[in-house]
Amino acid sequence: MNIKKYLNFIKIEHTVFDLPFAYAGMLLANYFNLKIIILLGIASTAARISGMVINRIVDLPLDKENPRTQKRELVTGEISLMNAWLIFFISTIIFIISSFLLNFLAFIFSPILILLFYLYPFTKRYKIISHIFLGFSIGIIVIGGYIGSRGIFPTNALIWLLTISVSFWISSFDIIYQNQDRDFDKDHGIKSIPVLYPNRVKEFVFIFYLISIVFLSIFYYLINLLYLLFIIPIAFLYFYRIKYINKKDVDFIFKFDIPIPFIILSSLIIKFI
């Protein structure tokens, strides 16, 4: 078995990238121990793998036609469709079991998150919705971290502010990501922002970034006025990369995203620990 091939298939770097949001929710719940930390890590990782794999499975017919995705493992046959479904079911079961071991509400909540991941590929046929839908599907991990820790539904405004901020930030990256397939998507009925507004991609990304920064600023303001200083590096990473849209590949632009979840998580560790 080629481990590297499977790690690339599930996009392990995206999984690690999302993990801090679950722990941010946990810290905001201000209730955790070693058991919760471990189970939350397992649940978040398994959920993200499930989401990535089901997206690959549903998008397989399009990936076979898209020149950019024709080297993906599922398209080339390096990973069979049966193995992909196996990975999906195993990761989903691990996610649901670990959620159950956290608490009952997390267990009830778990199928909803998997359903969101499953529905995302189908939203691409509807105008603009897919970007926001994917953003919320990832942003909701903050709420999942809170529920996994506390076992109650969040009423804390901080949780919702961070969830909205993360959702719009991820949505903006999805716009950038789909921009590279603009011509292909146009021919195949995908109604993304790059297809509908090809000359205004940077404007939409800027607006989504701005919304994200506004909610994150309110989030930090409610924690402590000094915490607004964390906005400076995050805003820089947001807006500086806009100039690279249409000039650099997505992998290059993604490098600007990598520090952001860890900056947010670090700020909360300083606050709550």
GROMACS .gro file of C-alpha atoms in nm:
model
  273
    1MET     CA    1   0.000   0.000   0.000
    2ASN     CA    2   0.132   0.343  -0.100
    3ILE     CA    3   0.063   0.553   0.211
    4LYS     CA    4   0.164   0.876   0.040
    5LYS     CA    5  -0.092   0.811  -0.235
    6TYR     CA    6  -0.372   0.767   0.019
    7LEU     CA    7  -0.264   1.072   0.222
    8ASN     CA    8  -0.274   1.279  -0.096
    9PHE     CA    9  -0.617   1.136  -0.183
   10ILE     CA   10  -0.768   1.244   0.150
   11LYS     CA   11  -0.575   1.574   0.142
   12ILE     CA   12  -0.429   1.526   0.488
   13GLU     CA   13  -0.292   1.882   0.489
   14HIS     CA   14  -0.649   2.017   0.469
   15THR     CA   15  -0.749   1.794   0.759
   16VAL     CA   16  -0.466   1.929   0.978
   17PHE     CA   17  -0.557   2.278   0.858
   18ASP     CA   18  -0.916   2.244   0.991
   19LEU     CA   19  -0.830   2.084   1.326
   20PRO     CA   20  -0.754   2.412   1.512
   21PHE     CA   21  -1.115   2.526   1.457
   22ALA     CA   22  -1.248   2.230   1.656
   23TYR     CA   23  -1.005   2.304   1.937
   24ALA     CA   24  -1.100   2.674   1.921
   25GLY     CA   25  -1.460   2.570   1.989
   26MET     CA   26  -1.339   2.352   2.274
   27LEU     CA   27  -1.145   2.639   2.432
   28LEU     CA   28  -1.442   2.872   2.399
   29ALA     CA   29  -1.648   2.610   2.583
   30ASN     CA   30  -1.380   2.632   2.853
   31TYR     CA   31  -1.436   2.271   2.949
   32PHE     CA   32  -1.190   2.001   2.847
   33ASN     CA   33  -0.962   1.722   2.960
   34LEU     CA   34  -0.727   1.476   2.793
   35LYS     CA   35  -1.013   1.246   2.688
   36ILE     CA   36  -1.199   1.533   2.519
   37ILE     CA   37  -0.882   1.659   2.346
   38ILE     CA   38  -0.805   1.314   2.199
   39LEU     CA   39  -1.161   1.225   2.099
   40LEU     CA   40  -1.219   1.569   1.946
   41GLY     CA   41  -0.903   1.531   1.740
   42ILE     CA   42  -1.010   1.187   1.618
   43ALA     CA   43  -1.366   1.302   1.542
   44SER     CA   44  -1.254   1.614   1.353
   45THR     CA   45  -0.996   1.424   1.149
   46ALA     CA   46  -1.239   1.145   1.061
   47ALA     CA   47  -1.514   1.393   0.967
   48ARG     CA   48  -1.284   1.590   0.738
   49ILE     CA   49  -1.161   1.272   0.567
   50SER     CA   50  -1.524   1.163   0.513
   51GLY     CA   51  -1.606   1.500   0.361
   52MET     CA   52  -1.305   1.501   0.130
   53VAL     CA   53  -1.363   1.144   0.009
   54ILE     CA   54  -1.737   1.182  -0.058
   55ASN     CA   55  -1.661   1.499  -0.252
   56ARG     CA   56  -1.413   1.305  -0.468
   57ILE     CA   57  -1.664   1.024  -0.523
   58VAL     CA   58  -1.954   1.253  -0.620
   59ASP     CA   59  -1.731   1.466  -0.845
   60LEU     CA   60  -1.571   1.166  -1.020
   61PRO     CA   61  -1.765   1.206  -1.351
   62LEU     CA   62  -1.655   1.571  -1.373
   63ASP     CA   63  -1.299   1.494  -1.261
   64LYS     CA   64  -1.265   1.248  -1.549
   65GLU     CA   65  -1.337   1.528  -1.797
   66ASN     CA   66  -1.154   1.814  -1.629
   67PRO     CA   67  -0.790   1.834  -1.750
   68ARG     CA   68  -0.677   1.969  -1.411
   69THR     CA   69  -0.819   1.674  -1.216
   70GLN     CA   70  -0.749   1.388  -1.454
   71LYS     CA   71  -0.445   1.282  -1.250
   72ARG     CA   72  -0.641   1.238  -0.927
   73GLU     CA   73  -0.605   0.891  -0.779
   74LEU     CA   74  -0.971   0.797  -0.823
   75VAL     CA   75  -0.964   0.901  -1.190
   76THR     CA   76  -0.640   0.719  -1.274
   77GLY     CA   77  -0.751   0.407  -1.089
   78GLU     CA   78  -0.462   0.420  -0.839
   79ILE     CA   79  -0.738   0.409  -0.580
   80SER     CA   80  -1.046   0.211  -0.674
   81LEU     CA   81  -1.400   0.339  -0.626
   82MET     CA   82  -1.463   0.050  -0.388
   83ASN     CA   83  -1.164   0.153  -0.173
   84ALA     CA   84  -1.283   0.513  -0.177
   85TRP     CA   85  -1.624   0.407  -0.046
   86LEU     CA   86  -1.450   0.190   0.214
   87ILE     CA   87  -1.244   0.487   0.336
   88PHE     CA   88  -1.561   0.696   0.350
   89PHE     CA   89  -1.758   0.443   0.553
   90ILE     CA   90  -1.471   0.366   0.793
   91SER     CA   91  -1.396   0.734   0.857
   92THR     CA   92  -1.768   0.808   0.900
   93ILE     CA   93  -1.807   0.525   1.151
   94ILE     CA   94  -1.498   0.644   1.343
   95PHE     CA   95  -1.641   0.996   1.347
   96ILE     CA   96  -1.981   0.884   1.477
   97ILE     CA   97  -1.833   0.652   1.742
   98SER     CA   98  -1.590   0.916   1.870
   99SER     CA   99  -1.878   1.167   1.877
  100PHE     CA  100  -2.082   0.921   2.083
  101LEU     CA  101  -1.792   0.879   2.325
  102LEU     CA  102  -1.774   1.257   2.366
  103ASN     CA  103  -2.142   1.307   2.455
  104PHE     CA  104  -2.495   1.238   2.334
  105LEU     CA  105  -2.549   1.577   2.165
  106ALA     CA  106  -2.225   1.538   1.968
  107PHE     CA  107  -2.353   1.196   1.857
  108ILE     CA  108  -2.686   1.348   1.740
  109PHE     CA  109  -2.500   1.632   1.569
  110SER     CA  110  -2.252   1.406   1.382
  111PRO     CA  111  -2.476   1.287   1.090
  112ILE     CA  112  -2.567   1.650   1.015
  113LEU     CA  113  -2.204   1.739   0.948
  114ILE     CA  114  -2.156   1.435   0.721
  115LEU     CA  115  -2.476   1.531   0.535
  116LEU     CA  116  -2.341   1.883   0.475
  117PHE     CA  117  -2.021   1.741   0.327
  118TYR     CA  118  -2.225   1.506   0.106
  119LEU     CA  119  -2.456   1.782  -0.022
  120TYR     CA  120  -2.180   2.030  -0.108
  121PRO     CA  121  -2.093   1.894  -0.458
  122PHE     CA  122  -2.462   1.917  -0.557
  123THR     CA  123  -2.484   2.286  -0.462
  124LYS     CA  124  -2.243   2.377  -0.743
  125ARG     CA  125  -2.540   2.378  -0.983
  126TYR     CA  126  -2.702   2.665  -0.794
  127LYS     CA  127  -2.595   3.026  -0.823
  128ILE     CA  128  -2.319   3.124  -0.575
  129ILE     CA  129  -2.460   2.893  -0.304
  130SER     CA  130  -2.178   2.637  -0.318
  131HIS     CA  131  -1.912   2.879  -0.186
  132ILE     CA  132  -2.117   2.978   0.119
  133PHE     CA  133  -2.236   2.621   0.173
  134LEU     CA  134  -1.880   2.486   0.182
  135GLY     CA  135  -1.770   2.773   0.404
  136PHE     CA  136  -2.040   2.694   0.659
  137SER     CA  137  -1.969   2.320   0.636
  138ILE     CA  138  -1.614   2.392   0.758
  139GLY     CA  139  -1.703   2.684   0.986
  140ILE     CA  140  -1.951   2.470   1.175
  141ILE     CA  141  -1.654   2.269   1.305
  142VAL     CA  142  -1.614   2.549   1.563
  143ILE     CA  143  -1.966   2.471   1.689
  144GLY     CA  144  -1.882   2.101   1.675
  145GLY     CA  145  -1.580   2.160   1.899
  146TYR     CA  146  -1.799   2.341   2.151
  147ILE     CA  147  -2.066   2.070   2.149
  148GLY     CA  148  -1.804   1.796   2.169
  149SER     CA  149  -1.661   1.959   2.478
  150ARG     CA  150  -1.969   2.087   2.663
  151GLY     CA  151  -2.244   1.861   2.536
  152ILE     CA  152  -2.482   2.156   2.502
  153PHE     CA  153  -2.583   2.377   2.210
  154PRO     CA  154  -2.388   2.705   2.210
  155THR     CA  155  -2.560   3.031   2.301
  156ASN     CA  156  -2.230   3.213   2.350
  157ALA     CA  157  -2.200   3.494   2.092
  158LEU     CA  158  -1.826   3.428   2.056
  159ILE     CA  159  -1.891   3.085   1.906
  160TRP     CA  160  -2.121   3.225   1.639
  161LEU     CA  161  -1.895   3.519   1.557
  162LEU     CA  162  -1.597   3.288   1.500
  163THR     CA  163  -1.810   3.041   1.303
  164ILE     CA  164  -1.933   3.315   1.067
  165SER     CA  165  -1.582   3.458   1.029
  166VAL     CA  166  -1.433   3.117   0.943
  167SER     CA  167  -1.724   3.039   0.709
  168PHE     CA  168  -1.669   3.349   0.494
  169TRP     CA  169  -1.294   3.299   0.493
  170ILE     CA  170  -1.330   2.939   0.367
  171SER     CA  171  -1.593   3.057   0.117
  172SER     CA  172  -1.343   3.306  -0.024
  173PHE     CA  173  -1.084   3.034  -0.070
  174ASP     CA  174  -1.341   2.821  -0.251
  175ILE     CA  175  -1.396   3.111  -0.491
  176ILE     CA  176  -1.021   3.122  -0.559
  177TYR     CA  177  -1.010   2.743  -0.592
  178GLN     CA  178  -1.294   2.730  -0.845
  179ASN     CA  179  -1.146   3.020  -1.039
  180GLN     CA  180  -0.885   2.784  -1.186
  181ASP     CA  181  -1.166   2.574  -1.343
  182ARG     CA  182  -1.369   2.868  -1.470
  183ASP     CA  183  -1.379   2.772  -1.839
  184PHE     CA  184  -1.446   2.404  -1.769
  185ASP     CA  185  -1.716   2.483  -1.513
  186LYS     CA  186  -1.888   2.721  -1.752
  187ASP     CA  187  -1.923   2.443  -2.009
  188HIS     CA  188  -2.057   2.199  -1.747
  189GLY     CA  189  -2.324   2.407  -1.578
  190ILE     CA  190  -2.131   2.493  -1.261
  191LYS     CA  191  -2.263   2.829  -1.135
  192SER     CA  192  -1.969   2.951  -0.933
  193ILE     CA  193  -1.879   3.316  -0.886
  194PRO     CA  194  -1.580   3.288  -1.127
  195VAL     CA  195  -1.819   3.156  -1.394
  196LEU     CA  196  -2.094   3.411  -1.333
  197TYR     CA  197  -1.866   3.711  -1.269
  198PRO     CA  198  -1.530   3.630  -1.432
  199ASN     CA  199  -1.406   3.989  -1.417
  200ARG     CA  200  -1.505   4.045  -1.055
  201VAL     CA  201  -1.344   3.751  -0.878
  202LYS     CA  202  -1.105   3.971  -0.679
  203GLU     CA  203  -1.393   4.198  -0.574
  204PHE     CA  204  -1.595   3.906  -0.436
  205VAL     CA  205  -1.293   3.763  -0.257
  206PHE     CA  206  -1.225   4.106  -0.104
  207ILE     CA  207  -1.588   4.137   0.014
  208PHE     CA  208  -1.584   3.789   0.168
  209TYR     CA  209  -1.252   3.866   0.341
  210LEU     CA  210  -1.392   4.194   0.470
  211ILE     CA  211  -1.699   4.022   0.618
  212SER     CA  212  -1.473   3.763   0.780
  213ILE     CA  213  -1.245   4.031   0.929
  214VAL     CA  214  -1.541   4.232   1.064
  215PHE     CA  215  -1.684   3.932   1.251
  216LEU     CA  216  -1.338   3.828   1.373
  217SER     CA  217  -1.273   4.183   1.495
  218ILE     CA  218  -1.597   4.183   1.695
  219PHE     CA  219  -1.499   3.840   1.828
  220TYR     CA  220  -1.163   3.967   1.955
  221TYR     CA  221  -1.311   4.294   2.082
  222LEU     CA  222  -1.554   4.101   2.302
  223ILE     CA  223  -1.269   3.892   2.441
  224ASN     CA  224  -1.032   4.179   2.511
  225LEU     CA  225  -0.951   4.503   2.331
  226LEU     CA  226  -0.583   4.408   2.313
  227TYR     CA  227  -0.673   4.092   2.122
  228LEU     CA  228  -0.754   4.306   1.822
  229LEU     CA  229  -0.377   4.298   1.762
  230PHE     CA  230  -0.425   3.942   1.631
  231ILE     CA  231  -0.626   4.090   1.345
  232ILE     CA  232  -0.313   4.253   1.199
  233PRO     CA  233  -0.131   3.938   1.078
  234ILE     CA  234  -0.458   3.769   0.980
  235ALA     CA  235  -0.576   4.069   0.774
  236PHE     CA  236  -0.234   4.089   0.609
  237LEU     CA  237  -0.248   3.722   0.509
  238TYR     CA  238  -0.605   3.770   0.382
  239PHE     CA  239  -0.562   4.073   0.165
  240TYR     CA  240  -0.202   4.041   0.049
  241ARG     CA  241  -0.275   3.722  -0.141
  242ILE     CA  242  -0.552   3.882  -0.347
  243LYS     CA  243  -0.293   4.019  -0.586
  244TYR     CA  244  -0.185   3.663  -0.671
  245ILE     CA  245  -0.529   3.559  -0.795
  246ASN     CA  246  -0.499   3.475  -1.168
  247LYS     CA  247  -0.118   3.499  -1.135
  248LYS     CA  248  -0.020   3.206  -0.911
  249ASP     CA  249  -0.157   2.854  -0.868
  250VAL     CA  250  -0.389   2.768  -0.580
  251ASP     CA  251  -0.120   2.572  -0.393
  252PHE     CA  252   0.090   2.888  -0.374
  253ILE     CA  253  -0.205   3.096  -0.252
  254PHE     CA  254  -0.298   2.826   0.001
  255LYS     CA  255   0.034   2.888   0.179
  256PHE     CA  256  -0.107   3.220   0.301
  257ASP     CA  257  -0.394   3.032   0.469
  258ILE     CA  258  -0.187   2.783   0.666
  259PRO     CA  259  -0.086   3.013   0.958
  260ILE     CA  260  -0.436   3.161   1.011
  261PRO     CA  261  -0.608   2.877   1.205
  262PHE     CA  262  -0.302   2.846   1.426
  263ILE     CA  263  -0.295   3.221   1.496
  264ILE     CA  264  -0.660   3.203   1.603
  265LEU     CA  265  -0.602   2.892   1.814
  266SER     CA  266  -0.288   3.041   1.973
  267SER     CA  267  -0.477   3.356   2.070
  268LEU     CA  268  -0.739   3.144   2.249
  269ILE     CA  269  -0.476   2.931   2.421
  270ILE     CA  270  -0.323   3.252   2.559
  271LYS     CA  271  -0.667   3.362   2.677
  272PHE     CA  272  -0.804   3.044   2.833
  273ILE     CA  273  -0.500   2.851   2.953
   0.00000   0.00000   0.00000
